[in-house]
Coordinates of C-alpha atoms and ligand atoms in Angstrom, one line a residue:
Chain A
M5 CA -2.1 -31.5 -24.4
V6 CA -1.7 -27.7 -24.0
E7 CA 1.8 -26.6 -24.8
S8 CA 3.5 -24.8 -22.0
K9 CA 4.6 -21.3 -22.8
E10 CA 8.3 -20.6 -22.8
Y11 CA 10.3 -17.6 -21.5
D12 CA 13.9 -16.8 -20.8
V13 CA 13.3 -15.2 -17.4
L14 CA 10.5 -15.3 -14.8
V15 CA 10.4 -12.2 -12.6
I16 CA 8.3 -12.7 -9.5
G17 CA 7.0 -9.4 -8.2
G18 CA 6.3 -6.2 -10.1
G19 CA 7.6 -3.5 -7.6
I20 CA 10.3 -1.1 -8.7
A21 CA 12.9 -3.9 -8.4
G22 CA 11.0 -6.4 -10.5
E23 CA 10.2 -3.8 -13.2
E24 CA 13.8 -2.7 -13.4
A25 CA 15.1 -6.3 -13.7
A26 CA 12.5 -7.1 -16.3
L27 CA 13.2 -4.1 -18.4
N28 CA 17.0 -4.6 -18.3
L29 CA 16.6 -8.1 -19.6
A30 CA 13.8 -7.3 -22.1
N31 CA 16.0 -4.5 -23.5
I32 CA 18.8 -7.0 -24.4
G33 CA 16.3 -9.2 -26.1
Y34 CA 15.3 -11.8 -23.5
K35 CA 11.6 -12.8 -23.2
V36 CA 10.4 -12.0 -19.8
I37 CA 7.3 -13.1 -17.9
L38 CA 6.5 -10.8 -14.9
V39 CA 4.1 -12.2 -12.4
E40 CA 2.6 -9.9 -9.9
K41 CA 0.3 -11.0 -7.0
D42 CA -1.4 -7.6 -6.7
L43 CA -4.0 -6.0 -9.0
S44 CA -1.4 -3.6 -10.5
I45 CA 2.3 -3.5 -10.9
G46 CA 4.2 -0.7 -9.1
G47 CA 4.8 -2.2 -5.7
K48 CA 4.8 0.1 -2.7
M49 CA 6.5 2.9 -4.6
I50 CA 3.5 3.7 -6.7
H51 CA 1.7 4.6 -3.5
L52 CA 4.3 7.0 -2.2
S53 CA 4.1 10.8 -2.2
K54 CA 7.6 12.3 -2.8
V55 CA 10.9 10.5 -2.3
F56 CA 13.8 11.4 -0.1
P57 CA 16.2 13.2 -0.3
T58 CA 15.3 14.9 -3.6
L59 CA 11.6 15.4 -2.8
D60 CA 10.9 14.3 -6.5
C61 CA 7.3 13.2 -7.0
G62 CA 7.1 9.4 -6.5
A63 CA 4.3 8.8 -9.0
C64 CA 6.0 11.0 -11.7
I65 CA 9.2 8.8 -11.5
T66 CA 7.4 5.5 -11.2
T67 CA 4.6 5.8 -13.7
P68 CA 6.9 6.1 -16.8
K69 CA 8.7 3.0 -15.7
V70 CA 5.4 1.2 -15.0
S71 CA 4.1 2.0 -18.5
E72 CA 7.4 1.1 -20.1
T73 CA 7.3 -2.2 -18.5
A74 CA 3.6 -2.8 -19.4
R75 CA 4.2 -1.8 -23.1
H76 CA 7.5 -3.6 -23.6
P77 CA 7.2 -6.2 -26.5
N78 CA 9.5 -8.6 -24.7
I79 CA 7.7 -8.5 -21.4
E80 CA 4.4 -10.4 -20.7
I81 CA 2.7 -9.3 -17.5
F82 CA 0.3 -11.3 -15.4
T83 CA -1.2 -9.2 -12.5
F84 CA -3.4 -10.7 -9.8
S85 CA -1.5 -13.9 -10.5
E86 CA 1.0 -16.1 -8.7
V87 CA 3.5 -18.9 -9.5
Q88 CA 3.7 -22.2 -7.6
D89 CA 5.5 -25.4 -7.8
I90 CA 8.7 -24.1 -9.4
E91 CA 10.9 -27.0 -10.3
K92 CA 14.4 -27.0 -11.5
H93 CA 15.1 -29.8 -14.0
A94 CA 18.5 -28.9 -15.2
E95 CA 20.6 -25.7 -15.8
N96 CA 18.4 -23.3 -17.8
D97 CA 15.5 -25.6 -17.4
F98 CA 12.8 -24.7 -14.9
S99 CA 9.0 -25.1 -14.9
A100 CA 6.3 -23.5 -12.8
T101 CA 2.6 -23.4 -12.4
L102 CA 1.0 -20.0 -13.3
I103 CA -2.2 -19.2 -11.4
E104 CA -4.3 -16.4 -12.8
N105 CA -7.0 -15.3 -10.4
P106 CA -10.4 -14.1 -11.8
R107 CA -11.0 -10.4 -11.8
Y108 CA -14.6 -10.9 -13.1
V109 CA -13.9 -8.0 -15.4
T110 CA -12.5 -8.5 -18.9
D111 CA -9.7 -6.4 -20.6
D112 CA -12.6 -4.5 -22.4
C113 CA -12.9 -2.4 -19.2
T114 CA -12.2 1.2 -20.0
G115 CA -11.8 2.2 -16.3
C116 CA -14.8 4.5 -16.6
Q117 CA -15.9 3.7 -13.0
I118 CA -19.7 3.8 -13.8
C119 CA -20.0 0.4 -12.2
E120 CA -18.3 1.8 -9.1
E121 CA -20.9 4.5 -8.8
K122 CA -23.8 2.1 -8.8
C123 CA -22.3 -0.7 -6.6
P124 CA -24.1 -0.6 -3.2
V125 CA -21.2 -2.2 -1.1
V126 CA -18.6 -0.1 0.7
V127 CA -15.6 -1.8 2.4
E128 CA -12.2 -0.4 3.4
D129 CA -10.1 0.8 0.6
Q130 CA -6.8 -1.2 1.0
Y131 CA -5.1 1.2 -1.4
Q132 CA -5.8 4.1 0.9
W133 CA -4.6 1.9 3.8
N134 CA -8.2 1.7 5.1
L135 CA -8.7 5.4 5.8
V136 CA -11.7 5.6 3.4
G137 CA -14.1 3.3 1.8
R138 CA -14.3 1.7 -1.7
K139 CA -16.8 -0.3 -3.6
A140 CA -17.0 -4.1 -4.1
V141 CA -16.3 -3.4 -7.8
Y142 CA -13.4 -0.9 -8.1
V143 CA -10.6 0.4 -10.2
P144 CA -7.8 -0.3 -7.7
F145 CA -6.3 3.3 -7.8
S146 CA -6.0 6.1 -10.3
I147 CA -2.5 5.2 -11.7
A148 CA -3.0 1.5 -11.5
N149 CA -1.6 -0.6 -14.4
P150 CA -3.6 -2.2 -15.8
R151 CA -6.2 0.4 -15.0
I152 CA -9.2 -2.0 -15.1
A153 CA -11.8 -2.8 -12.5
V154 CA -12.0 -5.9 -10.3
I155 CA -14.8 -7.4 -8.4
D156 CA -14.0 -8.2 -4.7
I157 CA -16.2 -11.3 -4.8
E158 CA -16.0 -11.9 -1.0
N159 CA -17.7 -8.6 -0.5
C160 CA -20.1 -8.7 -3.5
S161 CA -23.9 -8.6 -2.8
L162 CA -24.5 -10.3 -6.2
C163 CA -27.0 -7.5 -7.1
G164 CA -25.8 -7.5 -10.7
L165 CA -25.9 -3.8 -11.1
C166 CA -22.4 -3.5 -12.3
E167 CA -23.1 -6.0 -15.1
K168 CA -26.3 -4.0 -16.0
V169 CA -24.6 -0.6 -16.3
C170 CA -21.2 -1.4 -17.7
P171 CA -21.1 0.3 -21.1
A172 CA -18.3 -1.9 -22.3
N173 CA -19.9 -5.2 -21.3
A174 CA -16.8 -6.0 -19.4
I175 CA -18.3 -7.7 -16.4
D176 CA -17.9 -11.4 -16.5
F177 CA -18.9 -13.5 -13.5
S178 CA -18.2 -16.7 -15.3
Q179 CA -14.5 -16.3 -15.0
V180 CA -12.6 -18.9 -13.0
E181 CA -9.1 -19.4 -11.8
K182 CA -6.8 -20.4 -14.6
K183 CA -3.7 -22.7 -14.1
S184 CA -1.1 -23.3 -16.8
T185 CA 2.5 -24.5 -16.9
I186 CA 5.3 -22.3 -18.0
K187 CA 8.8 -23.1 -18.9
I188 CA 11.7 -20.7 -18.0
R189 CA 15.4 -20.7 -18.1
S190 CA 16.1 -18.3 -15.2
I191 CA 14.2 -16.7 -12.3
I192 CA 14.4 -13.4 -10.4
I193 CA 12.8 -13.1 -7.0
A194 CA 11.5 -9.5 -6.5
T195 CA 8.7 -10.1 -4.1
G196 CA 9.7 -7.1 -1.9
F197 CA 8.9 -6.5 1.7
E198 CA 6.0 -6.5 4.1
L199 CA 5.1 -3.5 6.4
F200 CA 5.4 -4.1 10.0
D201 CA 1.9 -4.6 11.6
P202 CA 1.7 -2.0 14.5
L203 CA -1.0 -4.1 16.2
L204 CA 1.9 -6.1 17.4
I205 CA 2.8 -3.2 19.8
P206 CA -0.5 -2.7 21.6
R207 CA 1.0 0.0 24.0
Y208 CA 1.1 2.4 20.9
G209 CA -2.7 2.0 20.6
Y210 CA -2.8 1.7 16.8
G211 CA -6.2 0.3 15.8
K212 CA -7.8 1.5 19.1
F213 CA -6.8 5.2 18.9
K214 CA -7.9 6.5 15.5
N215 CA -5.4 9.3 15.6
V216 CA -2.5 7.0 15.7
V217 CA -1.7 6.3 12.1
T218 CA 1.1 4.5 10.2
S219 CA 3.6 6.2 7.9
M220 CA 2.1 4.5 5.0
Q221 CA -1.3 6.2 5.9
M222 CA 0.6 9.4 6.1
E223 CA 2.1 8.8 2.7
R224 CA -1.4 8.6 1.3
Q225 CA -2.5 11.7 3.0
L226 CA 0.4 13.6 1.4
V227 CA -0.5 12.6 -2.3
P228 CA -2.9 14.5 -4.5
T229 CA -5.1 11.5 -4.6
R230 CA -5.4 11.4 -0.8
P231 CA -8.2 9.8 1.1
F232 CA -9.4 13.1 2.6
N233 CA -9.7 16.7 1.3
N234 CA -6.5 17.6 3.2
V235 CA -4.2 16.0 5.8
L236 CA -6.7 15.4 8.5
R237 CA -7.2 13.4 11.6
P238 CA -9.0 10.1 10.9
M239 CA -11.1 10.3 14.1
D240 CA -12.8 13.6 13.5
G241 CA -11.4 15.3 10.4
K242 CA -9.5 17.9 12.3
M243 CA -6.5 19.6 10.7
P244 CA -3.7 18.5 13.0
D245 CA -1.3 21.2 14.3
N246 CA 0.9 19.2 16.5
I247 CA 2.1 16.0 14.9
A248 CA 4.6 13.4 16.3
Y249 CA 6.6 10.7 14.7
V250 CA 7.6 7.6 16.5
L251 CA 10.6 6.2 14.8
C252 CA 11.7 2.5 14.9
A253 CA 8.1 1.3 15.4
G254 CA 8.8 -2.4 14.9
S255 CA 12.4 -2.1 13.9
R256 CA 15.6 -2.6 16.1
D257 CA 13.2 -4.4 18.5
E258 CA 14.0 -7.9 19.7
T259 CA 10.6 -8.1 21.5
V260 CA 8.7 -8.0 18.2
G261 CA 11.1 -10.3 16.4
N262 CA 12.7 -7.7 14.2
P263 CA 16.2 -6.7 15.6
I264 CA 17.5 -4.9 12.5
C265 CA 17.1 -1.3 11.3
S266 CA 14.7 -0.8 8.4
Q267 CA 17.0 1.7 6.8
V268 CA 14.3 3.9 5.3
C269 CA 12.1 5.0 8.2
C270 CA 14.4 7.8 9.5
M271 CA 14.6 9.4 6.0
Y272 CA 11.0 8.9 5.0
S273 CA 9.9 10.4 8.3
V274 CA 12.2 13.4 7.8
K275 CA 10.7 13.7 4.3
Q276 CA 7.1 13.5 5.5
A277 CA 7.7 16.0 8.2
Q278 CA 9.1 18.4 5.6
L279 CA 6.1 17.8 3.4
L280 CA 3.8 18.4 6.3
M281 CA 5.4 21.7 7.0
G282 CA 4.5 22.6 3.4
A283 CA 0.9 21.2 3.6
L284 CA 0.1 22.6 7.1
P285 CA 2.3 25.6 7.6
M286 CA 1.0 26.3 11.1
A287 CA 1.7 22.8 12.3
D288 CA 4.5 21.8 14.8
V289 CA 6.2 18.4 14.0
T290 CA 8.2 16.5 16.5
I291 CA 10.2 13.4 15.7
Y292 CA 11.1 11.0 18.5
Y293 CA 14.2 8.9 17.5
I294 CA 16.7 6.6 19.0
N295 CA 19.4 7.4 16.4
I296 CA 18.9 9.2 13.1
R297 CA 20.4 7.1 10.4
A298 CA 21.3 9.5 7.6
F299 CA 23.9 7.4 5.8
G300 CA 23.2 8.0 2.1
K301 CA 24.3 10.7 -0.3
G302 CA 22.6 13.9 0.7
F303 CA 20.8 12.3 3.6
C304 CA 22.7 14.3 6.3
E305 CA 22.0 17.5 4.5
F306 CA 18.3 16.5 4.2
F307 CA 18.1 15.9 8.0
Q308 CA 19.8 19.3 8.6
Q309 CA 17.3 20.9 6.2
A310 CA 14.5 19.6 8.3
K311 CA 16.0 21.0 11.5
G312 CA 16.4 24.3 9.7
M313 CA 12.7 24.3 8.9
G314 CA 11.8 24.0 12.5
I315 CA 11.1 20.3 12.9
E316 CA 11.8 19.3 16.4
F317 CA 14.0 16.2 17.0
I318 CA 13.9 14.5 20.4
K319 CA 16.2 11.7 21.2
G320 CA 13.6 9.7 23.1
K321 CA 12.1 6.2 23.0
A322 CA 8.3 6.3 23.1
G323 CA 7.1 3.8 25.7
L324 CA 3.3 4.3 25.9
I325 CA 0.7 6.2 24.0
K326 CA -2.6 7.2 25.8
E327 CA -5.7 8.9 24.3
K328 CA -7.5 11.9 25.8
E329 CA -11.2 12.4 25.3
N330 CA -10.7 15.0 22.5
G331 CA -8.6 12.5 20.6
N332 CA -5.3 14.0 21.4
L333 CA -2.5 11.6 22.4
I334 CA -0.1 11.6 25.3
I335 CA 3.2 10.0 24.5
L336 CA 5.2 8.8 27.4
Y337 CA 8.9 8.7 26.3
E338 CA 12.3 8.1 27.8
D339 CA 14.4 11.2 27.2
I340 CA 17.7 9.4 26.3
Q341 CA 19.8 12.5 26.7
Q342 CA 18.5 13.4 30.1
G343 CA 17.8 9.9 31.3
N344 CA 14.2 10.5 32.6
V345 CA 10.7 9.8 31.5
K346 CA 8.6 12.6 30.1
E347 CA 5.1 13.2 28.7
A348 CA 4.1 15.2 25.7
E349 CA 0.7 15.9 24.1
H350 CA 0.2 15.7 20.3
D351 CA -3.0 15.8 18.1
L352 CA -1.8 13.1 15.7
V353 CA 0.9 10.4 16.0
V354 CA 2.5 8.7 13.1
L355 CA 4.2 5.3 13.7
S356 CA 7.2 5.0 11.4
V357 CA 6.7 1.3 10.7
G358 CA 9.6 -0.8 9.6
M359 CA 10.1 -3.3 6.8
L360 CA 9.7 -7.1 7.3
P361 CA 10.7 -9.8 5.0
N362 CA 8.0 -11.1 2.7
T363 CA 8.7 -14.9 2.9
D364 CA 6.5 -16.0 0.0
F365 CA 9.6 -17.3 -1.8
T366 CA 9.9 -20.0 0.7
E367 CA 6.7 -21.7 -0.5
I368 CA 6.8 -21.4 -4.2
F369 CA 9.6 -23.9 -5.0
K370 CA 8.7 -27.6 -5.3
N371 CA 11.9 -29.6 -5.4
S372 CA 14.3 -27.1 -3.8
R373 CA 14.3 -24.5 -1.1
V374 CA 15.5 -20.9 -1.4
E375 CA 17.7 -20.3 1.6
Q376 CA 16.8 -17.5 4.1
D377 CA 19.3 -15.4 5.9
L378 CA 19.4 -14.8 9.6
Y379 CA 16.5 -12.3 9.3
N380 CA 14.4 -14.4 6.9
Y381 CA 15.1 -12.4 3.7
V382 CA 16.5 -14.2 0.7
N383 CA 20.1 -15.4 1.5
K384 CA 22.7 -13.8 -0.8
V385 CA 25.2 -16.7 -0.9
D386 CA 28.0 -14.6 -2.5
E387 CA 27.3 -11.1 -1.5
L388 CA 30.6 -9.6 -2.4
C389 CA 31.1 -11.2 -5.8
C390 CA 27.6 -11.9 -7.1
P391 CA 25.2 -9.9 -4.9
A392 CA 22.0 -11.3 -6.6
K393 CA 23.0 -15.0 -6.4
T394 CA 20.9 -17.3 -4.2
N395 CA 21.6 -20.9 -3.3
I396 CA 19.9 -22.2 -6.4
D397 CA 21.9 -21.7 -9.6
G398 CA 19.8 -19.7 -12.1
V399 CA 17.7 -18.1 -9.3
F400 CA 18.5 -14.5 -8.5
V401 CA 17.2 -11.9 -6.1
A402 CA 16.4 -8.2 -6.5
G403 CA 15.3 -5.3 -4.3
T404 CA 13.9 -5.5 -0.8
S405 CA 13.6 -9.4 -1.0
T406 CA 17.3 -9.2 0.0
G407 CA 16.8 -7.0 3.1
P408 CA 15.6 -3.4 3.8
L409 CA 16.6 -1.0 0.9
D410 CA 15.5 2.4 -0.3
I411 CA 14.5 2.9 -3.9
P412 CA 17.9 3.8 -5.4
D413 CA 19.4 0.7 -3.8
S414 CA 16.5 -1.5 -4.9
I415 CA 17.1 -0.3 -8.5
L416 CA 20.9 -1.0 -8.1
S417 CA 20.1 -4.4 -6.7
A418 CA 17.8 -5.2 -9.7
G419 CA 20.6 -4.0 -12.1
A420 CA 22.9 -6.7 -10.4
A421 CA 20.2 -9.3 -10.7
S422 CA 19.5 -8.8 -14.4
A423 CA 23.2 -8.7 -15.2
E424 CA 23.8 -12.0 -13.3
A425 CA 20.7 -13.5 -14.9
A426 CA 21.9 -12.5 -18.4
G427 CA 25.3 -14.0 -17.6
Y428 CA 23.7 -17.3 -16.5
L429 CA 21.5 -17.4 -19.6
N430 CA 24.7 -17.1 -21.7
G431 CA 26.2 -20.0 -19.9
G432 CA 28.4 -17.9 -17.7
V433 CA 27.6 -16.9 -14.1
K434 CA 25.7 -19.5 -12.1
Chain B
M5 CA -29.7 -12.9 -22.6
K6 CA -28.5 -14.8 -19.6
K7 CA -26.5 -12.4 -17.4
T8 CA -23.3 -13.8 -16.0
I9 CA -24.3 -12.8 -12.5
D10 CA -26.7 -15.8 -12.4
I11 CA -23.7 -18.1 -12.8
M12 CA -22.2 -16.6 -9.7
K13 CA -25.5 -16.8 -7.8
E14 CA -25.6 -20.5 -8.4
K15 CA -22.1 -20.8 -6.9
R16 CA -22.2 -18.4 -3.9
K17 CA -24.5 -17.1 -1.2
V18 CA -24.1 -13.5 0.0
P19 CA -22.5 -13.5 3.4
Q20 CA -24.5 -11.9 6.2
G21 CA -21.5 -9.6 6.8
V22 CA -21.9 -8.1 3.4
K23 CA -25.6 -7.4 3.9
D24 CA -24.8 -5.8 7.2
K25 CA -22.2 -3.6 5.6
I26 CA -24.7 -2.3 3.0
K27 CA -27.2 -1.6 5.8
A28 CA -24.7 0.3 8.0
F29 CA -23.4 2.4 5.1
N30 CA -26.9 3.3 3.9
K31 CA -28.0 4.3 7.4
L32 CA -25.1 6.6 8.0
K33 CA -25.2 7.9 4.4
K34 CA -28.8 9.0 4.9
K35 CA -28.1 10.5 8.2
I36 CA -25.2 12.5 7.0
L37 CA -27.0 13.6 3.8
D38 CA -30.1 14.6 5.8
S39 CA -28.0 16.6 8.2
L40 CA -26.3 18.5 5.4
K41 CA -29.6 19.3 3.8
E42 CA -29.9 22.0 6.5
G43 CA -26.6 23.5 5.2
E44 CA -22.9 23.1 5.4
K45 CA -21.5 21.6 8.7
T46 CA -18.2 20.4 10.2
I47 CA -17.8 16.8 11.2
P48 CA -18.1 17.6 15.0
E49 CA -21.4 19.5 14.2
I50 CA -22.8 16.5 12.4
A51 CA -21.6 14.1 15.1
K52 CA -23.4 16.2 17.9
E53 CA -26.7 15.4 16.2
M54 CA -26.2 11.6 16.1
D55 CA -25.3 8.9 18.5
D56 CA -22.9 7.2 16.1
D57 CA -19.1 7.2 16.8
I58 CA -17.4 10.2 15.4
D59 CA -14.8 8.1 13.6
A60 CA -17.5 6.2 11.8
I61 CA -19.0 9.5 10.7
T62 CA -15.6 10.7 9.4
Y63 CA -14.9 7.5 7.5
N64 CA -18.4 7.5 5.9
L65 CA -18.4 11.2 5.2
M66 CA -15.0 10.9 3.5
T67 CA -16.3 8.0 1.4
L68 CA -19.3 10.2 0.4
L69 CA -16.8 12.9 -0.5
K70 CA -14.8 10.5 -2.7
Y71 CA -18.0 9.3 -4.5
G72 CA -19.0 12.9 -5.2
F73 CA -22.0 13.3 -2.9
L74 CA -20.4 16.0 -1.0
E75 CA -17.8 18.7 -1.4
A76 CA -15.5 20.4 1.1
G77 CA -16.0 24.1 1.8
D78 CA -13.9 26.5 3.9
I79 CA -12.2 25.7 7.2
D80 CA -13.7 27.1 10.4
D81 CA -12.5 30.2 12.2
N82 CA -10.1 28.2 14.4
D83 CA -8.5 26.6 11.4
E84 CA -9.5 23.2 12.7
Y85 CA -12.5 21.7 10.9
Y86 CA -13.6 21.9 7.3
Y87 CA -17.2 22.5 6.4
Y88 CA -18.9 19.9 4.1
R89 CA -21.9 20.4 1.9
L90 CA -24.1 18.5 -0.5
K91 CA -22.9 18.5 -4.1
N92 CA -25.3 18.9 -6.9
K93 CA -24.8 15.5 -8.7
E94 CA -25.7 16.2 -12.3
Ligands
LIG506 C1 6.1 4.6 4.3 C2 7.3 4.4 3.4 C3 7.8 5.5 2.7 C4 9.0 5.2 1.9 N1 9.5 6.3 1.3 C5 10.7 6.2 0.5 C6 11.3 7.3 -0.1 O1 10.9 8.5 0.0 N2 12.4 7.1 -0.8 C7 13.0 5.8 -1.0 O2 14.0 5.7 -1.6 N3 12.3 4.7 -0.4 C8 11.2 4.9 0.3 N4 10.6 3.7 0.8 C9 11.1 2.4 0.5 C10 10.5 1.9 -0.8 O3 9.1 1.7 -0.7 C11 11.2 0.5 -1.2 O4 12.6 0.8 -1.3 C12 10.7 0.0 -2.6 O5 9.4 0.0 -2.6 C13 11.2 -1.4 -2.7 O6 10.8 -2.0 -3.9 P1 10.7 -3.5 -4.1 O7 10.4 -3.7 -5.6 O8 11.9 -4.2 -3.6 O9 9.5 -4.1 -3.2 P2 7.9 -3.8 -3.3 O10 7.6 -2.4 -3.5 O11 7.4 -4.4 -2.0 O12 7.4 -4.6 -4.4 C14 7.3 -6.1 -4.4 C15 6.2 -6.5 -5.4 O13 6.1 -7.9 -5.4 C16 4.8 -8.3 -5.3 N5 4.7 -9.7 -4.7 C17 4.9 -10.0 -3.4 N6 4.8 -11.3 -3.2 C18 4.5 -11.8 -4.4 C19 4.3 -13.2 -4.9 N7 4.3 -14.2 -4.1 N8 4.1 -13.4 -6.3 C20 4.1 -12.3 -7.1 N9 4.2 -11.0 -6.7 C21 4.5 -10.8 -5.4 C22 4.1 -7.3 -4.4 O14 2.7 -7.3 -4.6 C23 4.8 -6.0 -4.9 O15 4.2 -5.4 -6.1 C24 9.5 3.9 1.6 C25 8.9 2.9 2.3 C26 7.8 3.1 3.2 C27 7.2 1.9 3.8
LIG507 S1 -16.2 -2.7 -15.6 FE1 -17.4 -1.5 -17.0 S2 -18.4 0.1 -15.9 FE2 -16.7 -0.8 -14.6 S3 -14.9 0.6 -15.0 FE3 -14.8 -1.1 -16.4 S4 -15.9 -0.3 -18.3 FE4 -16.5 1.0 -16.6
LIG508 S1 -22.8 -7.4 -8.3 FE1 -21.4 -7.1 -6.7 S2 -19.7 -5.8 -7.5 FE2 -21.5 -5.7 -8.9 S3 -22.6 -3.9 -8.3 FE3 -23.5 -5.6 -7.2 S4 -22.4 -5.7 -5.3 FE4 -21.2 -4.4 -6.6

């Protein structure tokens, strides 16, 4: 029988919260297994441009943390992997099934991308939020960790070219899914959030009108590794000069099942608007908002700074978006201050999509169930005294798995989770 | 030496959708590259010569740019559209 590998802590999810929690625990000597579903660790943050309110470069902050996590001798990372059937047998005694999906590329890959050049298949690049194509064999993105290729087998034409040209002999179509059992003493759930799908609000025309984009697509347009050669309209490559932001797209909206505020959209929109003023100095930027929620340190000043730069703020709720033949968009909105309905034309509309719970955690436990709160995030059963505690002793929660949070708050939450997990491992906090 | 691709070929068939994607990309790739052989053009200029949707042209042109077939030149006089030209792939 194969021996199951043992660790002190299982961290599920390798976003900023999972990395922080794993590092804290690894630094005090615990053996950590970090399981990430995606091809790279880094979560959403690794794809962001700059961060509010300091406008520091997102990648410059996150990549050192990503590499520290990847290199730490006490952390073993499994990307493109999942855990299932977690069982609690006693305190400090959990087991789980680890599932490693095949990449069809071995660790010998140097990330040279020669295979990518030769591969004949082009499909939408999910790491550029579908604004541009990628190949069926691809290195996920330039700062991915691990920076090795993967074959999207569903879209592979089985031409064999990648295997023929790979100088490192790293292509291996014989790989299969691997399952093993692991034993752990404690667990941190850091599976993060999902982005609201704007197709659920058909009156905004997302998917139908190519110049209606999401804030995540705009984040990608604002990074140096952007999908286009500048910030451009996806329909026709025009440089936009009159951009609108529609805030609360899918947040604070009972009709789409998400009544709460996503906490980050106001500030990331104010951030993007400022970055756009830098990237496109001639452009007008208008933000349609219900309320601006600038509650953190320096946030109000950041908002005032945006106003000072000439960004227009209209207290208005966008009702309908229509498309003109030239791709421009007409927004019909309720002017909340004046109490009437108005129209405005823009050449690009950004929907500031909100955060939704990622409910994966409800399906990965076998003999117990992690409680959800009213909004389907992980329930914090003792929020005031032990903010990372869940209903299962020994299972803690970090980051946006607990609810909408920005990066600093996700890091704080991960700090709490690692401290509480360390306490539990030492026979203290349950 | 047996290539591992043969193992996969025994297990899977190539879906029709994948074959269609290859065809669609190659068709637009050829049209865009042929059009730019005449000299640098903006996306609307390329679109005028074809009956394909302009958003499909933009998507595929940007993919060709990403994979080094093209490069971006200057922006037009109205500061609206960039010119794109063939890149010498050496
Ligand atoms: C457009 C946009 C712009 C933003 N800009 C800013 C900003 O400027 N400043 C700021 O402070 N915040 C910003 N944020 C918020 C920021 O992205 C979040 O605060 C942060 O990413 C939360 O990190 P996290 O680790 O909790 O979650 P995530 O980043 O979602 O990471 C979760 C990780 O868990 C993995 N995972 C999920 N399910 C599983 C599973 N079942 N098994 C294993 N792994 C799993 C995911 O693949 C992912 O890697 C922005 C958000 C958006 C949408
Ligand atoms: S699989 Fe081979 S060809 Fe492709 S990136 Fe890796 S080393 Fe390069
Ligand atoms: S075998 Fe598949 S992944 Fe490899 S080059 Fe051909 S289509 Fe691309």
